[in-house]
Amino acid sequence: MSSPQAIPSAARPLSAGAIALMLMLCLTWAFNQIAVKLVLPEIPPMVQATIRSIGALPVIFIIGTLRGVRFFERDGTWKAGLIAGLMFGIEFVLIYQGLRFTPASRAVVFLYTAPFFVALGAYQVLGERLSGTQWLGLAVSFAGVALAIGVPQPDVDAKVLLGDLMIVGGAALWAATTLVAKSSRLRFVAPEKALGYQVATSIPILGFAAWLFGETIPHTPSPQSIGLVAFQAIWVVGTTFTLWFALVKAYSASKLSAFTFITPLFGVVGSYFIMHDTLSLTFGAAALLVIAGLFLVNRPGQTAAAPSDALLNVTKT
């Protein structure tokens, strides 16, 4: 069996297992957005994000300990981990606060400008050069997301534009965090440790933001809200974010990031079934655009045969 290091991650084609994992991650992240909205009437956003990080940290530690990860080993990664953590925390502050000013439909479109930032950064930092066809695929996928959500919208004022800018800032930080994990010494450590840096650093940042904005929990949350926050902490942050960083270490950051375009489409469907939002025929056309864009981004080029267990091998330390 070939060593995963024998094939550069930028050239390694996405395996069927990696694609299946990305689809599961996108579905989870789409429902996470719905979960946050359902909890907002009882737990404000910054408090909710703080609780999520606090709850996720022991989950990450337990999973990593069971896998033999040495969290406190001196390996020269603390600087990169701190930088990634600062960006991770500020990212969520910008996104949640941006949602105060801009509609969610606009926010989700601007949030998924992240693949463009990843592609630009990957070219500059990682040497992952996308072809013209792949850039076209990114543009087609983003057009599909915009069509599905229904932008542009009327009545856009200065506050909405400010919210848009904050969401784009969050998207840029999301991309930057991915690139730091890919280009720094963090790529040599287990995903649990890389994520642990970010979640631990985000706790004081999010907690300070909650205090700064005067957020409080007015009454004891319902069992549903508690359950949804636990879902966010244990599954979304503690588990799926770990899987995401494992994939980032094993495969092309730009190609993986392109798959995140599917998330808002899943979100639209989830909103229809859970929050009873209206679905239009436009959604079908939008889905086709996203799928076509992903096909263009992931067209095989100069690739070598990748081992089927590349993800498992890369995540072991």
PDB file of C-alpha atoms in Angstrom:
ATOM      1  CA  MET A   1       0.000   0.000   0.000  1.00  0.00           C
ATOM      2  CA  SER A   2       1.315   3.426  -0.941  1.00  0.00           C
ATOM      3  CA  SER A   3       2.155   5.930   1.736  1.00  0.00           C
ATOM      4  CA  PRO A   4      -0.206   8.909   1.832  1.00  0.00           C
ATOM      5  CA  GLN A   5       2.830  11.180   1.817  1.00  0.00           C
ATOM      6  CA  ALA A   6       3.747   9.792  -1.624  1.00  0.00           C
ATOM      7  CA  ILE A   7       0.884  11.765  -3.165  1.00  0.00           C
ATOM      8  CA  PRO A   8       0.681  15.502  -2.491  1.00  0.00           C
ATOM      9  CA  SER A   9      -2.674  16.365  -0.967  1.00  0.00           C
ATOM     10  CA  ALA A  10      -3.255  19.022  -3.637  1.00  0.00           C
ATOM     11  CA  ALA A  11      -3.071  16.342  -6.352  1.00  0.00           C
ATOM     12  CA  ARG A  12      -4.874  13.576  -4.485  1.00  0.00           C
ATOM     13  CA  PRO A  13      -8.360  13.030  -5.947  1.00  0.00           C
ATOM     14  CA  LEU A  14     -11.232  12.894  -3.491  1.00  0.00           C
ATOM     15  CA  SER A  15     -12.036   9.283  -2.711  1.00  0.00           C
ATOM     16  CA  ALA A  16     -15.597   7.988  -2.454  1.00  0.00           C
ATOM     17  CA  GLY A  17     -15.198   7.900   1.321  1.00  0.00           C
ATOM     18  CA  ALA A  18     -14.034  11.527   1.434  1.00  0.00           C
ATOM     19  CA  ILE A  19     -16.980  12.619  -0.714  1.00  0.00           C
ATOM     20  CA  ALA A  20     -19.416  10.709   1.517  1.00  0.00           C
ATOM     21  CA  LEU A  21     -17.909  12.317   4.622  1.00  0.00           C
ATOM     22  CA  MET A  22     -18.169  15.784   3.060  1.00  0.00           C
ATOM     23  CA  LEU A  23     -21.844  15.221   2.228  1.00  0.00           C
ATOM     24  CA  MET A  24     -22.488  14.149   5.831  1.00  0.00           C
ATOM     25  CA  LEU A  25     -20.619  17.194   7.137  1.00  0.00           C
ATOM     26  CA  CYS A  26     -22.585  19.546   4.890  1.00  0.00           C
ATOM     27  CA  LEU A  27     -25.872  17.993   6.015  1.00  0.00           C
ATOM     28  CA  THR A  28     -24.848  18.356   9.655  1.00  0.00           C
ATOM     29  CA  TRP A  29     -23.732  21.967   9.262  1.00  0.00           C
ATOM     30  CA  ALA A  30     -26.959  22.837   7.451  1.00  0.00           C
ATOM     31  CA  PHE A  31     -29.052  21.447  10.309  1.00  0.00           C
ATOM     32  CA  ASN A  32     -26.759  23.206  12.774  1.00  0.00           C
ATOM     33  CA  GLN A  33     -27.874  26.548  11.361  1.00  0.00           C
ATOM     34  CA  ILE A  34     -31.488  25.521  11.949  1.00  0.00           C
ATOM     35  CA  ALA A  35     -30.640  24.349  15.468  1.00  0.00           C
ATOM     36  CA  VAL A  36     -29.085  27.718  16.288  1.00  0.00           C
ATOM     37  CA  LYS A  37     -32.206  29.517  15.079  1.00  0.00           C
ATOM     38  CA  LEU A  38     -34.486  27.261  17.120  1.00  0.00           C
ATOM     39  CA  VAL A  39     -32.503  27.963  20.290  1.00  0.00           C
ATOM     40  CA  LEU A  40     -32.114  31.751  19.816  1.00  0.00           C
ATOM     41  CA  PRO A  41     -35.405  32.695  21.551  1.00  0.00           C
ATOM     42  CA  GLU A  42     -34.108  31.112  24.772  1.00  0.00           C
ATOM     43  CA  ILE A  43     -30.305  31.384  24.493  1.00  0.00           C
ATOM     44  CA  PRO A  44     -28.759  34.417  22.732  1.00  0.00           C
ATOM     45  CA  PRO A  45     -26.149  33.814  20.022  1.00  0.00           C
ATOM     46  CA  MET A  46     -22.860  34.633  21.774  1.00  0.00           C
ATOM     47  CA  VAL A  47     -23.876  32.767  24.923  1.00  0.00           C
ATOM     48  CA  GLN A  48     -24.963  29.861  22.763  1.00  0.00           C
ATOM     49  CA  ALA A  49     -21.624  29.824  20.922  1.00  0.00           C
ATOM     50  CA  THR A  50     -19.708  30.011  24.225  1.00  0.00           C
ATOM     51  CA  ILE A  51     -21.634  27.078  25.720  1.00  0.00           C
ATOM     52  CA  ARG A  52     -21.057  25.139  22.507  1.00  0.00           C
ATOM     53  CA  SER A  53     -17.283  25.565  22.699  1.00  0.00           C
ATOM     54  CA  ILE A  54     -17.204  24.746  26.430  1.00  0.00           C
ATOM     55  CA  GLY A  55     -19.183  21.565  25.801  1.00  0.00           C
ATOM     56  CA  ALA A  56     -17.121  20.552  22.769  1.00  0.00           C
ATOM     57  CA  LEU A  57     -13.714  20.799  24.444  1.00  0.00           C
ATOM     58  CA  PRO A  58     -14.048  17.712  26.711  1.00  0.00           C
ATOM     59  CA  VAL A  59     -15.514  15.743  23.797  1.00  0.00           C
ATOM     60  CA  ILE A  60     -12.453  16.529  21.692  1.00  0.00           C
ATOM     61  CA  PHE A  61     -10.173  15.640  24.613  1.00  0.00           C
ATOM     62  CA  ILE A  62     -11.900  12.304  25.259  1.00  0.00           C
ATOM     63  CA  ILE A  63     -11.855  11.282  21.582  1.00  0.00           C
ATOM     64  CA  GLY A  64      -8.216  12.276  21.233  1.00  0.00           C
ATOM     65  CA  THR A  65      -7.167  10.534  24.449  1.00  0.00           C
ATOM     66  CA  LEU A  66      -8.818   7.305  23.311  1.00  0.00           C
ATOM     67  CA  ARG A  67      -6.834   7.571  20.076  1.00  0.00           C
ATOM     68  CA  GLY A  68      -3.581   8.177  21.926  1.00  0.00           C
ATOM     69  CA  VAL A  69      -3.242  11.860  21.069  1.00  0.00           C
ATOM     70  CA  ARG A  70      -0.719  13.678  23.262  1.00  0.00           C
ATOM     71  CA  PHE A  71      -2.411  17.037  23.725  1.00  0.00           C
ATOM     72  CA  PHE A  72       0.218  18.565  25.995  1.00  0.00           C
ATOM     73  CA  GLU A  73       3.311  17.332  24.185  1.00  0.00           C
ATOM     74  CA  ARG A  74       5.698  20.132  23.244  1.00  0.00           C
ATOM     75  CA  ASP A  75       5.806  19.961  19.469  1.00  0.00           C
ATOM     76  CA  GLY A  76       6.143  23.588  18.444  1.00  0.00           C
ATOM     77  CA  THR A  77       2.520  23.978  17.366  1.00  0.00           C
ATOM     78  CA  TRP A  78       1.236  26.334  20.045  1.00  0.00           C
ATOM     79  CA  LYS A  79       1.836  29.525  18.052  1.00  0.00           C
ATOM     80  CA  ALA A  80      -0.024  28.268  14.993  1.00  0.00           C
ATOM     81  CA  GLY A  81      -2.716  26.837  17.268  1.00  0.00           C
ATOM     82  CA  LEU A  82      -3.167  30.164  19.028  1.00  0.00           C
ATOM     83  CA  ILE A  83      -3.406  32.035  15.716  1.00  0.00           C
ATOM     84  CA  ALA A  84      -5.966  29.561  14.384  1.00  0.00           C
ATOM     85  CA  GLY A  85      -7.902  29.799  17.653  1.00  0.00           C
ATOM     86  CA  LEU A  86      -8.045  33.590  17.546  1.00  0.00           C
ATOM     87  CA  MET A  87      -9.380  33.490  14.002  1.00  0.00           C
ATOM     88  CA  PHE A  88     -11.831  30.718  14.904  1.00  0.00           C
ATOM     89  CA  GLY A  89     -13.279  32.734  17.777  1.00  0.00           C
ATOM     90  CA  ILE A  90     -13.475  36.052  15.927  1.00  0.00           C
ATOM     91  CA  GLU A  91     -15.022  34.267  12.939  1.00  0.00           C
ATOM     92  CA  PHE A  92     -18.074  33.279  14.966  1.00  0.00           C
ATOM     93  CA  VAL A  93     -18.341  36.702  16.571  1.00  0.00           C
ATOM     94  CA  LEU A  94     -18.520  38.300  13.118  1.00  0.00           C
ATOM     95  CA  ILE A  95     -20.989  35.760  11.767  1.00  0.00           C
ATOM     96  CA  TYR A  96     -23.390  35.890  14.696  1.00  0.00           C
ATOM     97  CA  GLN A  97     -23.258  39.669  14.969  1.00  0.00           C
ATOM     98  CA  GLY A  98     -23.593  40.069  11.212  1.00  0.00           C
ATOM     99  CA  LEU A  99     -26.848  38.167  11.424  1.00  0.00           C
ATOM    100  CA  ARG A 100     -28.223  40.991  13.560  1.00  0.00           C
ATOM    101  CA  PHE A 101     -28.065  43.343  10.572  1.00  0.00           C
ATOM    102  CA  THR A 102     -28.452  41.239   7.446  1.00  0.00           C
ATOM    103  CA  PRO A 103     -31.163  38.669   6.607  1.00  0.00           C
ATOM    104  CA  ALA A 104     -30.174  35.036   6.954  1.00  0.00           C
ATOM    105  CA  SER A 105     -30.782  34.465   3.247  1.00  0.00           C
ATOM    106  CA  ARG A 106     -28.132  37.050   2.338  1.00  0.00           C
ATOM    107  CA  ALA A 107     -25.824  35.928   5.148  1.00  0.00           C
ATOM    108  CA  VAL A 108     -25.645  32.330   3.991  1.00  0.00           C
ATOM    109  CA  VAL A 109     -24.678  33.401   0.482  1.00  0.00           C
ATOM    110  CA  PHE A 110     -21.913  35.714   1.686  1.00  0.00           C
ATOM    111  CA  LEU A 111     -20.682  33.109   4.181  1.00  0.00           C
ATOM    112  CA  TYR A 112     -20.100  30.696   1.312  1.00  0.00           C
ATOM    113  CA  THR A 113     -17.662  33.042  -0.335  1.00  0.00           C
ATOM    114  CA  ALA A 114     -15.201  31.108   1.851  1.00  0.00           C
ATOM    115  CA  PRO A 115     -14.245  28.679  -0.970  1.00  0.00           C
ATOM    116  CA  PHE A 116     -13.084  31.642  -3.052  1.00  0.00           C
ATOM    117  CA  PHE A 117     -10.848  32.812  -0.210  1.00  0.00           C
ATOM    118  CA  VAL A 118      -9.557  29.257   0.219  1.00  0.00           C
ATOM    119  CA  ALA A 119      -8.810  28.971  -3.494  1.00  0.00           C
ATOM    120  CA  LEU A 120      -6.976  32.300  -3.529  1.00  0.00           C
ATOM    121  CA  GLY A 121      -5.057  31.473  -0.371  1.00  0.00           C
ATOM    122  CA  ALA A 122      -4.286  27.944  -1.504  1.00  0.00           C
ATOM    123  CA  TYR A 123      -2.700  29.346  -4.660  1.00  0.00           C
ATOM    124  CA  GLN A 124      -0.588  31.854  -2.716  1.00  0.00           C
ATOM    125  CA  VAL A 125       0.243  29.743   0.357  1.00  0.00           C
ATOM    126  CA  LEU A 126      -0.035  26.097  -0.640  1.00  0.00           C
ATOM    127  CA  GLY A 127       0.693  26.164  -4.355  1.00  0.00           C
ATOM    128  CA  GLU A 128      -2.692  24.573  -5.130  1.00  0.00           C
ATOM    129  CA  ARG A 129      -3.336  26.126  -8.530  1.00  0.00           C
ATOM    130  CA  LEU A 130      -6.864  25.845  -9.894  1.00  0.00           C
ATOM    131  CA  SER A 131      -7.480  25.693 -13.623  1.00  0.00           C
ATOM    132  CA  GLY A 132      -9.840  28.025 -15.436  1.00  0.00           C
ATOM    133  CA  THR A 133     -12.417  25.248 -15.509  1.00  0.00           C
ATOM    134  CA  GLN A 134     -12.189  24.805 -11.747  1.00  0.00           C
ATOM    135  CA  TRP A 135     -12.586  28.550 -11.175  1.00  0.00           C
ATOM    136  CA  LEU A 136     -15.640  28.388 -13.417  1.00  0.00           C
ATOM    137  CA  GLY A 137     -16.942  25.538 -11.257  1.00  0.00           C
ATOM    138  CA  LEU A 138     -16.599  27.662  -8.118  1.00  0.00           C
ATOM    139  CA  ALA A 139     -18.471  30.503  -9.817  1.00  0.00           C
ATOM    140  CA  VAL A 140     -21.247  28.190 -11.040  1.00  0.00           C
ATOM    141  CA  SER A 141     -21.671  26.654  -7.580  1.00  0.00           C
ATOM    142  CA  PHE A 142     -21.845  30.061  -5.928  1.00  0.00           C
ATOM    143  CA  ALA A 143     -24.417  31.161  -8.509  1.00  0.00           C
ATOM    144  CA  GLY A 144     -26.465  28.109  -7.565  1.00  0.00           C
ATOM    145  CA  VAL A 145     -26.333  29.026  -3.883  1.00  0.00           C
ATOM    146  CA  ALA A 146     -27.399  32.598  -4.667  1.00  0.00           C
ATOM    147  CA  LEU A 147     -30.275  31.337  -6.794  1.00  0.00           C
ATOM    148  CA  ALA A 148     -31.438  28.898  -4.106  1.00  0.00           C
ATOM    149  CA  ILE A 149     -31.476  31.515  -1.381  1.00  0.00           C
ATOM    150  CA  GLY A 150     -33.040  34.152  -3.607  1.00  0.00           C
ATOM    151  CA  VAL A 151     -30.601  37.054  -3.710  1.00  0.00           C
ATOM    152  CA  PRO A 152     -30.491  39.934  -4.462  1.00  0.00           C
ATOM    153  CA  GLN A 153     -33.102  41.286  -2.070  1.00  0.00           C
ATOM    154  CA  PRO A 154     -34.820  44.679  -1.949  1.00  0.00           C
ATOM    155  CA  ASP A 155     -34.557  47.243   0.847  1.00  0.00           C
ATOM    156  CA  VAL A 156     -30.796  46.919   1.318  1.00  0.00           C
ATOM    157  CA  ASP A 157     -29.585  49.778   3.515  1.00  0.00           C
ATOM    158  CA  ALA A 158     -26.303  50.670   5.256  1.00  0.00           C
ATOM    159  CA  LYS A 159     -26.993  48.309   8.175  1.00  0.00           C
ATOM    160  CA  VAL A 160     -27.594  45.398   5.833  1.00  0.00           C
ATOM    161  CA  LEU A 161     -24.381  46.180   3.961  1.00  0.00           C
ATOM    162  CA  LEU A 162     -22.519  46.299   7.291  1.00  0.00           C
ATOM    163  CA  GLY A 163     -23.922  42.880   8.155  1.00  0.00           C
ATOM    164  CA  ASP A 164     -22.906  41.591   4.728  1.00  0.00           C
ATOM    165  CA  LEU A 165     -19.365  42.853   5.297  1.00  0.00           C
ATOM    166  CA  MET A 166     -19.192  41.152   8.702  1.00  0.00           C
ATOM    167  CA  ILE A 167     -20.355  37.851   7.204  1.00  0.00           C
ATOM    168  CA  VAL A 168     -17.748  38.118   4.446  1.00  0.00           C
ATOM    169  CA  GLY A 169     -15.155  38.799   7.151  1.00  0.00           C
ATOM    170  CA  GLY A 170     -16.269  35.630   8.930  1.00  0.00           C
ATOM    171  CA  ALA A 171     -15.967  33.694   5.671  1.00  0.00           C
ATOM    172  CA  ALA A 172     -12.452  35.032   5.141  1.00  0.00           C
ATOM    173  CA  LEU A 173     -11.460  33.955   8.657  1.00  0.00           C
ATOM    174  CA  TRP A 174     -12.998  30.511   8.074  1.00  0.00           C
ATOM    175  CA  ALA A 175     -10.812  30.195   4.980  1.00  0.00           C
ATOM    176  CA  ALA A 176      -7.752  31.535   6.795  1.00  0.00           C
ATOM    177  CA  THR A 177      -8.194  29.007   9.603  1.00  0.00           C
ATOM    178  CA  THR A 178      -8.325  26.206   7.034  1.00  0.00           C
ATOM    179  CA  LEU A 179      -5.150  27.479   5.382  1.00  0.00           C
ATOM    180  CA  VAL A 180      -3.296  27.825   8.700  1.00  0.00           C
ATOM    181  CA  ALA A 181      -4.189  24.234   9.578  1.00  0.00           C
ATOM    182  CA  LYS A 182      -2.971  23.150   6.151  1.00  0.00           C
ATOM    183  CA  SER A 183       0.244  25.174   5.889  1.00  0.00           C
ATOM    184  CA  SER A 184       1.609  25.298   9.454  1.00  0.00           C
ATOM    185  CA  ARG A 185       2.994  22.672  11.825  1.00  0.00           C
ATOM    186  CA  LEU A 186      -0.611  21.900  12.728  1.00  0.00           C
ATOM    187  CA  ARG A 187      -0.718  19.649   9.675  1.00  0.00           C
ATOM    188  CA  PHE A 188       1.614  17.250  11.485  1.00  0.00           C
ATOM    189  CA  VAL A 189      -0.567  16.836  14.593  1.00  0.00           C
ATOM    190  CA  ALA A 190      -3.780  14.922  15.130  1.00  0.00           C
ATOM    191  CA  PRO A 191      -6.999  16.719  14.100  1.00  0.00           C
ATOM    192  CA  GLU A 192      -8.181  16.629  17.727  1.00  0.00           C
ATOM    193  CA  LYS A 193      -5.202  18.662  18.855  1.00  0.00           C
ATOM    194  CA  ALA A 194      -5.509  21.152  15.980  1.00  0.00           C
ATOM    195  CA  LEU A 195      -9.193  21.644  16.748  1.00  0.00           C
ATOM    196  CA  GLY A 196      -8.583  21.699  20.494  1.00  0.00           C
ATOM    197  CA  TYR A 197      -6.387  24.768  20.124  1.00  0.00           C
ATOM    198  CA  GLN A 198      -9.170  26.587  18.297  1.00  0.00           C
ATOM    199  CA  VAL A 199     -12.054  25.612  20.546  1.00  0.00           C
ATOM    200  CA  ALA A 200     -10.112  26.364  23.753  1.00  0.00           C
ATOM    201  CA  THR A 201      -8.993  29.766  22.475  1.00  0.00           C
ATOM    202  CA  SER A 202     -12.495  30.636  21.253  1.00  0.00           C
ATOM    203  CA  ILE A 203     -14.067  30.233  24.727  1.00  0.00           C
ATOM    204  CA  PRO A 204     -12.701  33.481  26.263  1.00  0.00           C
ATOM    205  CA  ILE A 205     -13.261  35.340  22.980  1.00  0.00           C
ATOM    206  CA  LEU A 206     -16.907  34.298  22.710  1.00  0.00           C
ATOM    207  CA  GLY A 207     -17.471  34.745  26.443  1.00  0.00           C
ATOM    208  CA  PHE A 208     -16.081  38.275  26.307  1.00  0.00           C
ATOM    209  CA  ALA A 209     -18.307  39.031  23.301  1.00  0.00           C
ATOM    210  CA  ALA A 210     -21.362  37.762  25.193  1.00  0.00           C
ATOM    211  CA  TRP A 211     -20.488  40.054  28.109  1.00  0.00           C
ATOM    212  CA  LEU A 212     -19.728  42.985  25.802  1.00  0.00           C
ATOM    213  CA  PHE A 213     -23.107  42.708  24.075  1.00  0.00           C
ATOM    214  CA  GLY A 214     -24.928  42.260  27.370  1.00  0.00           C
ATOM    215  CA  GLU A 215     -26.329  38.831  26.589  1.00  0.00           C
ATOM    216  CA  THR A 216     -28.042  36.837  29.343  1.00  0.00           C
ATOM    217  CA  ILE A 217     -30.274  33.776  29.564  1.00  0.00           C
ATOM    218  CA  PRO A 218     -33.630  35.147  30.793  1.00  0.00           C
ATOM    219  CA  HIS A 219     -34.996  31.826  32.090  1.00  0.00           C
ATOM    220  CA  THR A 220     -34.181  28.130  32.285  1.00  0.00           C
ATOM    221  CA  PRO A 221     -34.004  26.786  28.717  1.00  0.00           C
ATOM    222  CA  SER A 222     -36.400  24.075  27.616  1.00  0.00           C
ATOM    223  CA  PRO A 223     -35.235  20.457  27.197  1.00  0.00           C
ATOM    224  CA  GLN A 224     -35.359  20.950  23.421  1.00  0.00           C
ATOM    225  CA  SER A 225     -33.001  23.920  23.559  1.00  0.00           C
ATOM    226  CA  ILE A 226     -30.629  22.090  25.903  1.00  0.00           C
ATOM    227  CA  GLY A 227     -30.663  19.091  23.586  1.00  0.00           C
ATOM    228  CA  LEU A 228     -29.954  21.215  20.515  1.00  0.00           C
ATOM    229  CA  VAL A 229     -27.033  22.962  22.218  1.00  0.00           C
ATOM    230  CA  ALA A 230     -25.683  19.549  23.246  1.00  0.00           C
ATOM    231  CA  PHE A 231     -26.024  18.449  19.611  1.00  0.00           C
ATOM    232  CA  GLN A 232     -23.978  21.468  18.540  1.00  0.00           C
ATOM    233  CA  ALA A 233     -21.269  20.868  21.135  1.00  0.00           C
ATOM    234  CA  ILE A 234     -20.907  17.076  20.993  1.00  0.00           C
ATOM    235  CA  TRP A 235     -21.625  16.290  17.356  1.00  0.00           C
ATOM    236  CA  VAL A 236     -21.104  19.470  15.342  1.00  0.00           C
ATOM    237  CA  VAL A 237     -18.000  20.947  16.982  1.00  0.00           C
ATOM    238  CA  GLY A 238     -16.579  17.963  18.858  1.00  0.00           C
ATOM    239  CA  THR A 239     -16.978  15.422  16.053  1.00  0.00           C
ATOM    240  CA  THR A 240     -17.652  16.918  12.603  1.00  0.00           C
ATOM    241  CA  PHE A 241     -15.095  19.718  12.947  1.00  0.00           C
ATOM    242  CA  THR A 242     -12.502  17.071  13.835  1.00  0.00           C
ATOM    243  CA  LEU A 243     -13.420  15.127  10.699  1.00  0.00           C
ATOM    244  CA  TRP A 244     -13.171  18.325   8.644  1.00  0.00           C
ATOM    245  CA  PHE A 245      -9.597  19.014   9.766  1.00  0.00           C
ATOM    246  CA  ALA A 246      -8.688  15.383   9.101  1.00  0.00           C
ATOM    247  CA  LEU A 247      -9.949  15.789   5.540  1.00  0.00           C
ATOM    248  CA  VAL A 248      -8.125  19.114   5.132  1.00  0.00           C
ATOM    249  CA  LYS A 249      -4.867  17.396   6.060  1.00  0.00           C
ATOM    250  CA  ALA A 250      -5.430  14.603   3.538  1.00  0.00           C
ATOM    251  CA  TYR A 251      -6.890  16.336   0.489  1.00  0.00           C
ATOM    252  CA  SER A 252      -6.882  19.551  -1.503  1.00  0.00           C
ATOM    253  CA  ALA A 253      -8.190  22.410   0.644  1.00  0.00           C
ATOM    254  CA  SER A 254      -9.759  24.181  -2.339  1.00  0.00           C
ATOM    255  CA  LYS A 255     -11.574  21.095  -3.615  1.00  0.00           C
ATOM    256  CA  LEU A 256     -12.901  20.213  -0.166  1.00  0.00           C
ATOM    257  CA  SER A 257     -14.015  23.777   0.441  1.00  0.00           C
ATOM    258  CA  ALA A 258     -15.984  23.753  -2.806  1.00  0.00           C
ATOM    259  CA  PHE A 259     -18.199  21.018  -1.335  1.00  0.00           C
ATOM    260  CA  THR A 260     -19.377  23.393   1.366  1.00  0.00           C
ATOM    261  CA  PHE A 261     -21.569  25.040  -1.284  1.00  0.00           C
ATOM    262  CA  ILE A 262     -23.969  22.137  -0.695  1.00  0.00           C
ATOM    263  CA  THR A 263     -24.571  23.181   2.919  1.00  0.00           C
ATOM    264  CA  PRO A 264     -27.008  26.043   2.258  1.00  0.00           C
ATOM    265  CA  LEU A 265     -28.958  23.863  -0.163  1.00  0.00           C
ATOM    266  CA  PHE A 266     -29.397  21.268   2.585  1.00  0.00           C
ATOM    267  CA  GLY A 267     -30.336  24.161   4.837  1.00  0.00           C
ATOM    268  CA  VAL A 268     -33.142  25.216   2.506  1.00  0.00           C
ATOM    269  CA  VAL A 269     -34.549  21.685   2.442  1.00  0.00           C
ATOM    270  CA  GLY A 270     -34.204  21.355   6.224  1.00  0.00           C
ATOM    271  CA  SER A 271     -35.960  24.674   6.730  1.00  0.00           C
ATOM    272  CA  TYR A 272     -38.828  23.445   4.571  1.00  0.00           C
ATOM    273  CA  PHE A 273     -39.379  20.296   6.647  1.00  0.00           C
ATOM    274  CA  ILE A 274     -38.500  21.660  10.093  1.00  0.00           C
ATOM    275  CA  MET A 275     -39.355  25.355   9.977  1.00  0.00           C
ATOM    276  CA  HIS A 276     -42.002  25.075   7.222  1.00  0.00           C
ATOM    277  CA  ASP A 277     -40.304  27.534   4.898  1.00  0.00           C
ATOM    278  CA  THR A 278     -41.508  27.632   1.297  1.00  0.00           C
ATOM    279  CA  LEU A 279     -39.611  25.797  -1.455  1.00  0.00           C
ATOM    280  CA  SER A 280     -39.844  26.993  -5.055  1.00  0.00           C
ATOM    281  CA  LEU A 281     -39.045  25.358  -8.376  1.00  0.00           C
ATOM    282  CA  THR A 282     -35.980  27.585  -8.458  1.00  0.00           C
ATOM    283  CA  PHE A 283     -34.387  25.263  -5.941  1.00  0.00           C
ATOM    284  CA  GLY A 284     -34.185  22.459  -8.515  1.00  0.00           C
ATOM    285  CA  ALA A 285     -32.256  24.651 -10.945  1.00  0.00           C
ATOM    286  CA  ALA A 286     -30.023  25.877  -8.129  1.00  0.00           C
ATOM    287  CA  ALA A 287     -29.189  22.329  -7.072  1.00  0.00           C
ATOM    288  CA  LEU A 288     -28.205  21.467 -10.645  1.00  0.00           C
ATOM    289  CA  LEU A 289     -25.897  24.488 -10.763  1.00  0.00           C
ATOM    290  CA  VAL A 290     -24.200  23.484  -7.509  1.00  0.00           C
ATOM    291  CA  ILE A 291     -23.716  19.889  -8.662  1.00  0.00           C
ATOM    292  CA  ALA A 292     -22.376  21.064 -12.031  1.00  0.00           C
ATOM    293  CA  GLY A 293     -19.962  23.425 -10.292  1.00  0.00           C
ATOM    294  CA  LEU A 294     -18.693  20.687  -7.992  1.00  0.00           C
ATOM    295  CA  PHE A 295     -18.156  18.421 -10.995  1.00  0.00           C
ATOM    296  CA  LEU A 296     -16.052  21.105 -12.709  1.00  0.00           C
ATOM    297  CA  VAL A 297     -13.988  21.776  -9.568  1.00  0.00           C
ATOM    298  CA  ASN A 298     -13.293  18.086  -9.022  1.00  0.00           C
ATOM    299  CA  ARG A 299     -12.628  17.043 -12.610  1.00  0.00           C
ATOM    300  CA  PRO A 300      -9.682  14.653 -12.613  1.00  0.00           C
ATOM    301  CA  GLY A 301      -6.474  16.191 -13.893  1.00  0.00           C
ATOM    302  CA  GLN A 302      -2.937  15.162 -13.120  1.00  0.00           C
ATOM    303  CA  THR A 303      -3.584  12.698 -10.348  1.00  0.00           C
ATOM    304  CA  ALA A 304      -2.077   9.511  -9.037  1.00  0.00           C
ATOM    305  CA  ALA A 305      -3.850   6.569  -7.528  1.00  0.00           C
ATOM    306  CA  ALA A 306      -4.707   7.491  -3.964  1.00  0.00           C
ATOM    307  CA  PRO A 307      -4.859   4.825  -1.278  1.00  0.00           C
ATOM    308  CA  SER A 308      -8.398   4.152  -0.168  1.00  0.00           C
ATOM    309  CA  ASP A 309      -7.417   4.516   3.473  1.00  0.00           C
ATOM    310  CA  ALA A 310      -5.511   7.791   3.000  1.00  0.00           C
ATOM    311  CA  LEU A 311      -7.721   9.617   5.504  1.00  0.00           C
ATOM    312  CA  LEU A 312      -7.172   6.999   8.198  1.00  0.00           C
ATOM    313  CA  ASN A 313      -3.413   6.958   7.672  1.00  0.00           C
ATOM    314  CA  VAL A 314      -3.060  10.726   7.707  1.00  0.00           C
ATOM    315  CA  THR A 315      -5.050  11.155  10.898  1.00  0.00           C
ATOM    316  CA  LYS A 316      -2.827   8.747  12.809  1.00  0.00           C
ATOM    317  CA  THR A 317       0.111  10.293  14.629  1.00  0.00           C
TER     318      THR A 317
END
